[in-house]
XYZ file of C-alpha atoms in Angstrom:
248
model
C 8.509 16.948 -18.811
C 8.955 14.606 -15.847
C 5.730 12.760 -16.687
C 7.593 10.962 -19.478
C 10.216 9.384 -17.210
C 9.564 5.918 -15.786
C 11.846 3.219 -14.445
C 10.348 0.458 -12.359
C 13.750 -1.037 -11.530
C 14.588 2.199 -9.691
C 11.141 2.365 -8.033
C 10.353 5.481 -10.056
C 6.830 5.214 -11.397
C 6.740 8.391 -13.414
C 4.496 11.418 -13.455
C 1.025 11.870 -14.867
C -0.507 13.878 -17.683
C -3.419 14.781 -15.396
C -2.594 17.312 -12.669
C -2.331 15.586 -9.297
C -2.953 12.069 -10.639
C 0.338 10.823 -9.200
C -1.122 11.029 -5.667
C -3.621 8.161 -5.977
C -1.006 6.160 -7.887
C 1.342 6.750 -4.964
C -1.347 5.651 -2.512
C -1.688 2.427 -4.477
C 2.059 1.868 -4.302
C 1.964 2.585 -0.561
C -0.811 0.010 -0.166
C 1.300 -2.566 -2.022
C 4.321 -1.722 0.141
C 2.348 -2.247 3.347
C 0.632 -5.374 2.046
C 3.918 -7.016 1.027
C 5.919 -6.118 4.134
C 6.145 -8.904 6.746
C 4.621 -8.020 10.099
C 7.098 -6.359 12.428
C 9.384 -5.132 9.650
C 9.722 -1.579 8.350
C 8.078 -1.069 5.002
C 9.179 0.889 1.947
C 7.375 4.192 1.540
C 5.726 5.858 -1.445
C 6.300 9.531 -2.272
C 4.055 11.614 -4.530
C 5.368 15.064 -5.466
C 3.188 17.824 -6.902
C 3.222 21.607 -7.019
C 1.244 24.132 -5.028
C -1.026 24.570 -8.042
C -2.147 20.932 -7.751
C -2.403 20.800 -3.963
C -6.188 21.303 -3.897
C -7.011 18.645 -6.487
C -9.843 16.441 -5.261
C -8.025 13.202 -5.985
C -5.224 14.247 -3.621
C -7.737 14.754 -0.810
C -9.311 11.369 -1.572
C -5.930 9.622 -1.650
C -4.972 11.265 1.647
C -8.211 10.139 3.265
C -7.705 6.534 2.177
C -4.048 6.631 3.188
C -4.956 7.643 6.717
C -7.857 5.197 7.024
C -5.453 2.372 6.213
C -2.326 3.989 7.742
C -0.405 3.627 4.496
C 3.318 4.555 4.280
C 2.523 7.453 1.962
C 4.150 10.893 1.741
C 2.310 13.773 0.074
C 4.936 16.311 -1.013
C 3.885 19.803 -2.042
C 6.659 21.624 -3.891
C 5.556 25.152 -3.072
C 7.155 27.607 -5.495
C 4.460 30.152 -4.492
C 3.112 30.783 -7.995
C 1.815 27.524 -9.475
C 1.722 28.095 -13.221
C 1.520 31.852 -12.708
C -0.900 32.671 -9.884
C 0.272 33.441 -6.366
C -0.752 31.005 -3.627
C -2.559 33.823 -1.841
C -4.934 34.029 -4.816
C -5.453 30.349 -5.614
C -5.484 28.574 -2.242
C -7.502 29.402 0.871
C -4.809 27.600 2.871
C -1.266 28.168 1.681
C 0.221 26.350 4.674
C 0.237 23.136 2.719
C 1.900 21.052 5.397
C -1.261 21.506 7.522
C -3.614 20.021 4.936
C -3.787 16.755 6.855
C -5.760 18.546 9.551
C -5.954 16.771 12.920
C -5.140 13.311 11.611
C -2.174 13.476 9.210
C 0.961 15.204 10.534
C 2.931 17.582 8.371
C 6.184 19.487 8.209
C 7.464 22.466 6.264
C 11.045 22.101 5.015
C 13.301 24.647 3.352
C 13.449 23.123 -0.106
C 16.402 25.353 -1.018
C 18.612 23.757 1.651
C 19.864 20.266 0.842
C 20.762 19.488 4.460
C 17.329 20.523 5.721
C 15.723 18.331 3.056
C 17.879 15.337 4.007
C 17.277 15.613 7.733
C 13.611 16.455 7.459
C 12.820 13.633 5.086
C 14.755 11.129 7.219
C 12.292 11.850 10.020
C 9.326 11.535 7.653
C 10.548 8.205 6.302
C 11.018 6.824 9.797
C 7.453 7.801 10.680
C 5.868 6.269 7.579
C 7.933 3.086 7.396
C 7.178 2.340 11.058
C 3.477 1.885 10.389
C 2.324 5.260 11.719
C 0.533 6.273 8.541
C 0.911 9.052 5.964
C 2.674 12.394 6.206
C 2.412 15.778 4.512
C 5.612 17.565 3.483
C 5.774 21.105 2.144
C 8.997 22.103 0.428
C 9.307 25.883 0.495
C 11.071 26.501 -2.805
C 11.155 28.879 -5.766
C 11.640 28.818 -9.505
C 13.639 31.535 -11.233
C 12.180 30.977 -14.687
C 8.705 30.689 -16.161
C 6.549 27.607 -15.836
C 6.965 26.845 -19.534
C 8.571 28.186 -22.697
C 5.579 30.499 -23.198
C 5.839 31.975 -19.706
C 8.339 34.832 -19.309
C 7.993 34.507 -15.547
C 7.770 38.233 -14.963
C 4.100 39.052 -15.576
C 3.027 37.997 -12.073
C 6.170 38.954 -10.124
C 8.989 41.458 -10.422
C 12.505 40.857 -11.642
C 13.677 42.330 -8.342
C 11.855 39.615 -6.420
C 13.406 36.855 -8.504
C 16.869 38.400 -8.144
C 16.401 38.788 -4.405
C 15.554 35.120 -3.932
C 18.461 34.048 -6.109
C 20.836 36.189 -4.055
C 19.529 35.166 -0.631
C 18.410 31.558 -1.042
C 20.062 29.944 -4.058
C 20.624 26.282 -3.072
C 23.780 25.779 -5.139
C 25.425 28.946 -3.877
C 24.549 27.916 -0.325
C 26.307 24.562 -0.733
C 29.330 26.172 -2.373
C 29.685 28.603 0.519
C 29.243 25.805 3.048
C 31.937 23.696 1.414
C 34.409 26.580 1.277
C 33.667 27.913 4.767
C 34.353 24.463 6.212
C 37.462 23.912 4.061
C 36.070 20.933 2.164
C 36.752 22.611 -1.202
C 38.608 25.636 -2.456
C 37.065 28.087 -4.906
C 39.350 26.758 -7.648
C 38.292 23.152 -7.011
C 34.628 24.089 -7.187
C 35.183 25.901 -10.479
C 36.766 22.727 -11.850
C 33.715 20.705 -10.775
C 31.381 23.220 -12.422
C 33.404 23.088 -15.624
C 33.214 19.304 -15.656
C 29.426 19.420 -15.199
C 28.983 21.994 -17.973
C 31.056 19.848 -20.319
C 28.940 16.805 -19.507
C 25.754 18.761 -20.229
C 27.106 20.051 -23.530
C 28.178 16.552 -24.585
C 24.709 15.183 -23.788
C 23.101 18.057 -25.692
C 25.282 17.420 -28.731
C 24.440 13.705 -28.647
C 20.719 14.481 -28.465
C 20.870 16.901 -31.394
C 22.813 14.369 -33.439
C 20.063 11.779 -33.033
C 17.843 10.889 -35.972
C 14.050 10.475 -36.016
C 12.879 6.926 -35.418
C 11.484 4.963 -38.385
C 7.715 4.875 -38.873
C 7.482 1.203 -37.887
C 8.576 2.095 -34.357
C 5.175 3.749 -33.849
C 3.633 0.313 -33.307
C 6.338 -1.045 -30.989
C 6.061 -1.416 -27.207
C 2.275 -1.096 -27.270
C 1.414 -4.733 -26.586
C 3.564 -7.256 -24.751
C 3.757 -11.015 -24.638
C 3.351 -13.097 -21.474
C 7.064 -12.730 -20.734
C 6.758 -8.906 -21.014
C 8.588 -8.641 -24.307
C 7.334 -6.207 -26.898
C 4.932 -7.794 -29.352
C 4.920 -5.984 -32.695
C 1.547 -5.290 -34.259
C 0.899 -4.821 -37.946
C -1.544 -1.979 -37.530
C -3.171 0.265 -34.959
C -6.937 -0.010 -34.907
C -8.568 3.224 -35.992
C -12.148 4.379 -35.316
C -14.763 2.368 -37.183
C -16.542 5.256 -38.857
C -18.829 2.947 -40.847
C -20.411 1.434 -37.724
C -20.162 4.511 -35.556
C -23.254 6.552 -34.785
């Protein structure tokens, strides 16, 4: 999943194996951004994204409290797909208006997460607020997932197929953009089909390359665990195992 992606050079600090743990990490990044920004200049902002199922995690509340106390440039983004891992928000959250979770002190906004233009405009306002030293912000993206949460989730035990089909018909973000482009004469239907074909080909090529890959050799298990002072990987001859002899 997304927790395995990380690229510092792109300011993407990855996800977390613990639900909601990215929020305090984000608050730390927001603190660093504020600390390192010269007085009078706009600072970078930190964005932590999590689902509605994680929105009531205690560490998110703690991170939000600290972010407001110190007016950190921090954005708490709830991606509300309405079902978490498989339980409706009405059943798992006493407040399913997630953009209001900042109460009287942290402002919030609900944005149609299925509309790329709404997302762009809404987040531009949020960034301006946070980077100007006005403190954190709550954002709720009203979105939806068509499929199950995981391979083991058919996605139809807690909602109907008719509901899923209705959302896909009425709110699909890709179909919305396609219609917008054609209605405003930016693209013809034939041109959009060509773009879709190109994308499908790119996906298939990437899939074929991934399947053609070979397992890494055993010695790679001990690489990139320790690093030298210049941040280069320092190979180790063994990984220390539990000392059963001296353990109680």
